[in-house]
Amino acid sequence: MATSLLVPPTNTTPEQSLALSNFSTTFFASQKGWRLPYPLSLFLNTESQEKWTTYENIFLATLRTGDHAAAYLCLEELTDRFGKGNEHIIALQGMYQEATAKDTAELEEVMRRYDELLREDPALFSVRKRRAALLKSVGRPVDAIGDLVSLVDASPTDAEAWAELADLYAEQGSFEQAVFCLEEVVLVTPNAWNMHARLAELIYMGAQKLEGGEQLKALSESMRRFCRSIELCDGYLRGYVGLKVTTGQLLQTLEGGKKSQLTVSDPTTGDLAPPSLASVKKLNALATAKLGEIVRRGSAGEKGWDGYSPVELQAARQVLDRDTQKIER
């Protein structure tokens, strides 16, 4: 439990978030104790970054599980420590108000509060993000996109805002804009293997709307992005699943395509020629073998292979089941 206390609940499974939420009572009890009068209390200062990270993570976990009373206690402690005027605390307070809102009217009140704060200080980027998230949750994605566009104009290196903007564009079917946004993300975080894989997924989805040489070009780029993700993280399951799916479609295209389509490239714009059939076959075989190993060893719970969720393993197994190629063990 000590390790998971420092992992943001957004990166944990529902079961782990529930366990963290249930741990809140024990954690609160551990923080209560007798105190010496000031200034002797300075000698017993328990201040640490880990302590407040734990408070925030429990706050997020309890909100996620609906334990609003525990979330309020965490928020009070954080507010007492960092002050009501702290930008991050203001955003957490807004998050709490959103989670505890009983109807649309109360959500609108939260929105008005965000508007007031931004009129007073337009540079409250955390509040801007909360406002965009609220707009998205109430079914106003176009307004949320507008807010995030303004945010990235003011803060072009905010990878989180670019990533959220990419998701919103993708939900609207605007894959070209979504790809552009994620390209900005990988410029800011070039070693984020999950972002390379997500970019590859968006390129792949956009390729389904294309035909001929343009589709081949997009599929090739998607494959390269998936390759980059597993180059950065050798055990990244999502990257191998994407590589398997992308190379599978590329094999069909390359084996049945016309020669004029298979040589589409434009060196003046930096376009690369499509990969050779032999290279795609090798990558497909690599993805198949690696997925088979991950599914086999992950399902068995072998040490060092137990970090995959059952849902991920099931998805990988389904991808393998659709393929008739025999895995060499």
PDB file of N, CA and C in Angstrom, residues 168-221:
ATOM      1  N   LEU A 168     -10.543  15.304 -27.568  1.00  0.00           N
ATOM      2  CA  LEU A 168     -11.799  15.959 -27.945  1.00  0.00           C
ATOM      3  C   LEU A 168     -11.968  15.984 -29.462  1.00  0.00           C
ATOM      4  N   TYR A 169     -10.899  16.300 -30.178  1.00  0.00           N
ATOM      5  CA  TYR A 169     -10.975  16.290 -31.640  1.00  0.00           C
ATOM      6  C   TYR A 169     -11.276  14.882 -32.153  1.00  0.00           C
ATOM      7  N   ALA A 170     -10.643  13.883 -31.549  1.00  0.00           N
ATOM      8  CA  ALA A 170     -10.865  12.501 -31.985  1.00  0.00           C
ATOM      9  C   ALA A 170     -12.319  12.086 -31.765  1.00  0.00           C
ATOM     10  N   GLU A 171     -12.904  12.513 -30.653  1.00  0.00           N
ATOM     11  CA  GLU A 171     -14.307  12.190 -30.382  1.00  0.00           C
ATOM     12  C   GLU A 171     -15.238  12.810 -31.416  1.00  0.00           C
ATOM     13  N   GLN A 172     -14.808  13.931 -31.996  1.00  0.00           N
ATOM     14  CA  GLN A 172     -15.607  14.585 -33.033  1.00  0.00           C
ATOM     15  C   GLN A 172     -15.295  14.043 -34.426  1.00  0.00           C
ATOM     16  N   GLY A 173     -14.366  13.089 -34.508  1.00  0.00           N
ATOM     17  CA  GLY A 173     -13.993  12.527 -35.798  1.00  0.00           C
ATOM     18  C   GLY A 173     -13.010  13.370 -36.576  1.00  0.00           C
ATOM     19  N   SER A 174     -12.445  14.388 -35.939  1.00  0.00           N
ATOM     20  CA  SER A 174     -11.474  15.269 -36.604  1.00  0.00           C
ATOM     21  C   SER A 174     -10.066  14.729 -36.346  1.00  0.00           C
ATOM     22  N   PHE A 175      -9.727  13.646 -37.038  1.00  0.00           N
ATOM     23  CA  PHE A 175      -8.471  12.958 -36.750  1.00  0.00           C
ATOM     24  C   PHE A 175      -7.245  13.762 -37.176  1.00  0.00           C
ATOM     25  N   GLU A 176      -7.374  14.550 -38.225  1.00  0.00           N
ATOM     26  CA  GLU A 176      -6.229  15.347 -38.665  1.00  0.00           C
ATOM     27  C   GLU A 176      -5.816  16.342 -37.583  1.00  0.00           C
ATOM     28  N   GLN A 177      -6.805  17.022 -36.996  1.00  0.00           N
ATOM     29  CA  GLN A 177      -6.507  17.964 -35.913  1.00  0.00           C
ATOM     30  C   GLN A 177      -6.003  17.230 -34.670  1.00  0.00           C
ATOM     31  N   ALA A 178      -6.582  16.055 -34.402  1.00  0.00           N
ATOM     32  CA  ALA A 178      -6.155  15.277 -33.239  1.00  0.00           C
ATOM     33  C   ALA A 178      -4.700  14.843 -33.378  1.00  0.00           C
ATOM     34  N   VAL A 179      -4.324  14.432 -34.572  1.00  0.00           N
ATOM     35  CA  VAL A 179      -2.938  14.019 -34.821  1.00  0.00           C
ATOM     36  C   VAL A 179      -1.994  15.201 -34.622  1.00  0.00           C
ATOM     37  N   PHE A 180      -2.383  16.365 -35.118  1.00  0.00           N
ATOM     38  CA  PHE A 180      -1.553  17.559 -34.939  1.00  0.00           C
ATOM     39  C   PHE A 180      -1.314  17.834 -33.455  1.00  0.00           C
ATOM     40  N   CYS A 181      -2.377  17.713 -32.652  1.00  0.00           N
ATOM     41  CA  CYS A 181      -2.252  17.984 -31.215  1.00  0.00           C
ATOM     42  C   CYS A 181      -1.300  17.000 -30.549  1.00  0.00           C
ATOM     43  N   LEU A 182      -1.414  15.724 -30.898  1.00  0.00           N
ATOM     44  CA  LEU A 182      -0.531  14.738 -30.266  1.00  0.00           C
ATOM     45  C   LEU A 182       0.901  14.855 -30.769  1.00  0.00           C
ATOM     46  N   GLU A 183       1.084  15.356 -31.963  1.00  0.00           N
ATOM     47  CA  GLU A 183       2.450  15.625 -32.422  1.00  0.00           C
ATOM     48  C   GLU A 183       3.095  16.702 -31.554  1.00  0.00           C
ATOM     49  N   GLU A 184       2.289  17.655 -31.103  1.00  0.00           N
ATOM     50  CA  GLU A 184       2.795  18.663 -30.174  1.00  0.00           C
ATOM     51  C   GLU A 184       3.156  18.024 -28.832  1.00  0.00           C
ATOM     52  N   VAL A 185       2.366  17.037 -28.418  1.00  0.00           N
ATOM     53  CA  VAL A 185       2.644  16.356 -27.154  1.00  0.00           C
ATOM     54  C   VAL A 185       3.991  15.641 -27.210  1.00  0.00           C
ATOM     55  N   VAL A 186       4.245  14.917 -28.300  1.00  0.00           N
ATOM     56  CA  VAL A 186       5.496  14.153 -28.376  1.00  0.00           C
ATOM     57  C   VAL A 186       6.702  15.073 -28.578  1.00  0.00           C
ATOM     58  N   LEU A 187       6.464  16.287 -29.051  1.00  0.00           N
ATOM     59  CA  LEU A 187       7.561  17.255 -29.103  1.00  0.00           C
ATOM     60  C   LEU A 187       7.971  17.677 -27.692  1.00  0.00           C
ATOM     61  N   VAL A 188       6.968  17.812 -26.820  1.00  0.00           N
ATOM     62  CA  VAL A 188       7.236  18.226 -25.443  1.00  0.00           C
ATOM     63  C   VAL A 188       7.730  17.046 -24.609  1.00  0.00           C
ATOM     64  N   THR A 189       7.169  15.864 -24.859  1.00  0.00           N
ATOM     65  CA  THR A 189       7.533  14.658 -24.095  1.00  0.00           C
ATOM     66  C   THR A 189       7.967  13.560 -25.072  1.00  0.00           C
ATOM     67  N   PRO A 190       9.147  13.681 -25.655  1.00  0.00           N
ATOM     68  CA  PRO A 190       9.564  12.754 -26.719  1.00  0.00           C
ATOM     69  C   PRO A 190       9.753  11.313 -26.269  1.00  0.00           C
ATOM     70  N   ASN A 191       9.914  11.072 -24.974  1.00  0.00           N
ATOM     71  CA  ASN A 191      10.127   9.707 -24.492  1.00  0.00           C
ATOM     72  C   ASN A 191       8.875   9.076 -23.893  1.00  0.00           C
ATOM     73  N   ALA A 192       7.732   9.712 -24.081  1.00  0.00           N
ATOM     74  CA  ALA A 192       6.472   9.173 -23.556  1.00  0.00           C
ATOM     75  C   ALA A 192       5.946   8.118 -24.526  1.00  0.00           C
ATOM     76  N   TRP A 193       6.237   6.855 -24.230  1.00  0.00           N
ATOM     77  CA  TRP A 193       5.868   5.781 -25.160  1.00  0.00           C
ATOM     78  C   TRP A 193       4.358   5.667 -25.336  1.00  0.00           C
ATOM     79  N   ASN A 194       3.601   5.978 -24.283  1.00  0.00           N
ATOM     80  CA  ASN A 194       2.141   5.889 -24.412  1.00  0.00           C
ATOM     81  C   ASN A 194       1.598   6.941 -25.371  1.00  0.00           C
ATOM     82  N   MET A 195       2.251   8.105 -25.435  1.00  0.00           N
ATOM     83  CA  MET A 195       1.806   9.142 -26.352  1.00  0.00           C
ATOM     84  C   MET A 195       2.141   8.778 -27.801  1.00  0.00           C
ATOM     85  N   HIS A 196       3.272   8.134 -28.011  1.00  0.00           N
ATOM     86  CA  HIS A 196       3.601   7.664 -29.360  1.00  0.00           C
ATOM     87  C   HIS A 196       2.573   6.629 -29.816  1.00  0.00           C
ATOM     88  N   ALA A 197       2.179   5.742 -28.901  1.00  0.00           N
ATOM     89  CA  ALA A 197       1.186   4.726 -29.248  1.00  0.00           C
ATOM     90  C   ALA A 197      -0.179   5.362 -29.504  1.00  0.00           C
ATOM     91  N   ARG A 198      -0.543   6.338 -28.689  1.00  0.00           N
ATOM     92  CA  ARG A 198      -1.828   7.016 -28.892  1.00  0.00           C
ATOM     93  C   ARG A 198      -1.832   7.760 -30.224  1.00  0.00           C
ATOM     94  N   LEU A 199      -0.720   8.395 -30.560  1.00  0.00           N
ATOM     95  CA  LEU A 199      -0.605   9.071 -31.848  1.00  0.00           C
ATOM     96  C   LEU A 199      -0.758   8.064 -32.989  1.00  0.00           C
ATOM     97  N   ALA A 200      -0.133   6.902 -32.833  1.00  0.00           N
ATOM     98  CA  ALA A 200      -0.247   5.855 -33.851  1.00  0.00           C
ATOM     99  C   ALA A 200      -1.698   5.402 -34.011  1.00  0.00           C
ATOM    100  N   GLU A 201      -2.415   5.297 -32.899  1.00  0.00           N
ATOM    101  CA  GLU A 201      -3.824   4.887 -32.957  1.00  0.00           C
ATOM    102  C   GLU A 201      -4.664   5.900 -33.730  1.00  0.00           C
ATOM    103  N   LEU A 202      -4.427   7.177 -33.474  1.00  0.00           N
ATOM    104  CA  LEU A 202      -5.200   8.212 -34.166  1.00  0.00           C
ATOM    105  C   LEU A 202      -4.881   8.227 -35.661  1.00  0.00           C
ATOM    106  N   ILE A 203      -3.610   8.044 -36.000  1.00  0.00           N
ATOM    107  CA  ILE A 203      -3.241   7.985 -37.413  1.00  0.00           C
ATOM    108  C   ILE A 203      -3.905   6.780 -38.075  1.00  0.00           C
ATOM    109  N   TYR A 204      -3.932   5.664 -37.352  1.00  0.00           N
ATOM    110  CA  TYR A 204      -4.566   4.449 -37.882  1.00  0.00           C
ATOM    111  C   TYR A 204      -6.064   4.668 -38.098  1.00  0.00           C
ATOM    112  N   MET A 205      -6.732   5.290 -37.130  1.00  0.00           N
ATOM    113  CA  MET A 205      -8.167   5.543 -37.277  1.00  0.00           C
ATOM    114  C   MET A 205      -8.442   6.497 -38.433  1.00  0.00           C
ATOM    115  N   GLY A 206      -7.589   7.503 -38.571  1.00  0.00           N
ATOM    116  CA  GLY A 206      -7.748   8.416 -39.696  1.00  0.00           C
ATOM    117  C   GLY A 206      -7.515   7.732 -41.031  1.00  0.00           C
ATOM    118  N   ALA A 207      -6.638   6.730 -41.042  1.00  0.00           N
ATOM    119  CA  ALA A 207      -6.334   6.009 -42.285  1.00  0.00           C
ATOM    120  C   ALA A 207      -7.536   5.242 -42.809  1.00  0.00           C
ATOM    121  N   GLN A 208      -8.457   4.883 -41.920  1.00  0.00           N
ATOM    122  CA  GLN A 208      -9.624   4.117 -42.357  1.00  0.00           C
ATOM    123  C   GLN A 208     -10.553   4.948 -43.241  1.00  0.00           C
ATOM    124  N   LYS A 209     -10.381   6.262 -43.213  1.00  0.00           N
ATOM    125  CA  LYS A 209     -11.190   7.138 -44.064  1.00  0.00           C
ATOM    126  C   LYS A 209     -10.516   7.424 -45.404  1.00  0.00           C
ATOM    127  N   LEU A 210      -9.292   6.936 -45.563  1.00  0.00           N
ATOM    128  CA  LEU A 210      -8.527   7.214 -46.778  1.00  0.00           C
ATOM    129  C   LEU A 210      -8.550   6.015 -47.716  1.00  0.00           C
ATOM    130  N   GLU A 211      -8.041   6.230 -48.903  1.00  0.00           N
ATOM    131  CA  GLU A 211      -7.981   5.159 -49.893  1.00  0.00           C
ATOM    132  C   GLU A 211      -6.652   5.210 -50.632  1.00  0.00           C
ATOM    133  N   GLY A 212      -6.310   4.087 -51.243  1.00  0.00           N
ATOM    134  CA  GLY A 212      -5.147   4.032 -52.117  1.00  0.00           C
ATOM    135  C   GLY A 212      -3.843   4.392 -51.440  1.00  0.00           C
ATOM    136  N   GLY A 213      -3.058   5.198 -52.145  1.00  0.00           N
ATOM    137  CA  GLY A 213      -1.738   5.553 -51.664  1.00  0.00           C
ATOM    138  C   GLY A 213      -1.754   6.364 -50.389  1.00  0.00           C
ATOM    139  N   GLU A 214      -2.769   7.212 -50.210  1.00  0.00           N
ATOM    140  CA  GLU A 214      -2.853   8.012 -48.990  1.00  0.00           C
ATOM    141  C   GLU A 214      -3.084   7.131 -47.769  1.00  0.00           C
ATOM    142  N   GLN A 215      -3.903   6.109 -47.930  1.00  0.00           N
ATOM    143  CA  GLN A 215      -4.127   5.190 -46.819  1.00  0.00           C
ATOM    144  C   GLN A 215      -2.858   4.407 -46.497  1.00  0.00           C
ATOM    145  N   LEU A 216      -2.165   3.978 -47.536  1.00  0.00           N
ATOM    146  CA  LEU A 216      -0.921   3.241 -47.335  1.00  0.00           C
ATOM    147  C   LEU A 216       0.104   4.092 -46.593  1.00  0.00           C
ATOM    148  N   LYS A 217       0.175   5.357 -46.962  1.00  0.00           N
ATOM    149  CA  LYS A 217       1.112   6.271 -46.311  1.00  0.00           C
ATOM    150  C   LYS A 217       0.774   6.429 -44.826  1.00  0.00           C
ATOM    151  N   ALA A 218      -0.524   6.561 -44.526  1.00  0.00           N
ATOM    152  CA  ALA A 218      -0.944   6.730 -43.134  1.00  0.00           C
ATOM    153  C   ALA A 218      -0.701   5.458 -42.324  1.00  0.00           C
ATOM    154  N   LEU A 219      -0.991   4.309 -42.906  1.00  0.00           N
ATOM    155  CA  LEU A 219      -0.757   3.050 -42.201  1.00  0.00           C
ATOM    156  C   LEU A 219       0.731   2.851 -41.916  1.00  0.00           C
ATOM    157  N   SER A 220       1.559   3.243 -42.859  1.00  0.00           N
ATOM    158  CA  SER A 220       3.009   3.114 -42.668  1.00  0.00           C
ATOM    159  C   SER A 220       3.487   4.003 -41.528  1.00  0.00           C
ATOM    160  N   GLU A 221       2.958   5.225 -41.475  1.00  0.00           N
ATOM    161  CA  GLU A 221       3.336   6.140 -40.400  1.00  0.00           C
ATOM    162  C   GLU A 221       2.839   5.625 -39.051  1.00  0.00           C
TER     163      GLU A 221
END
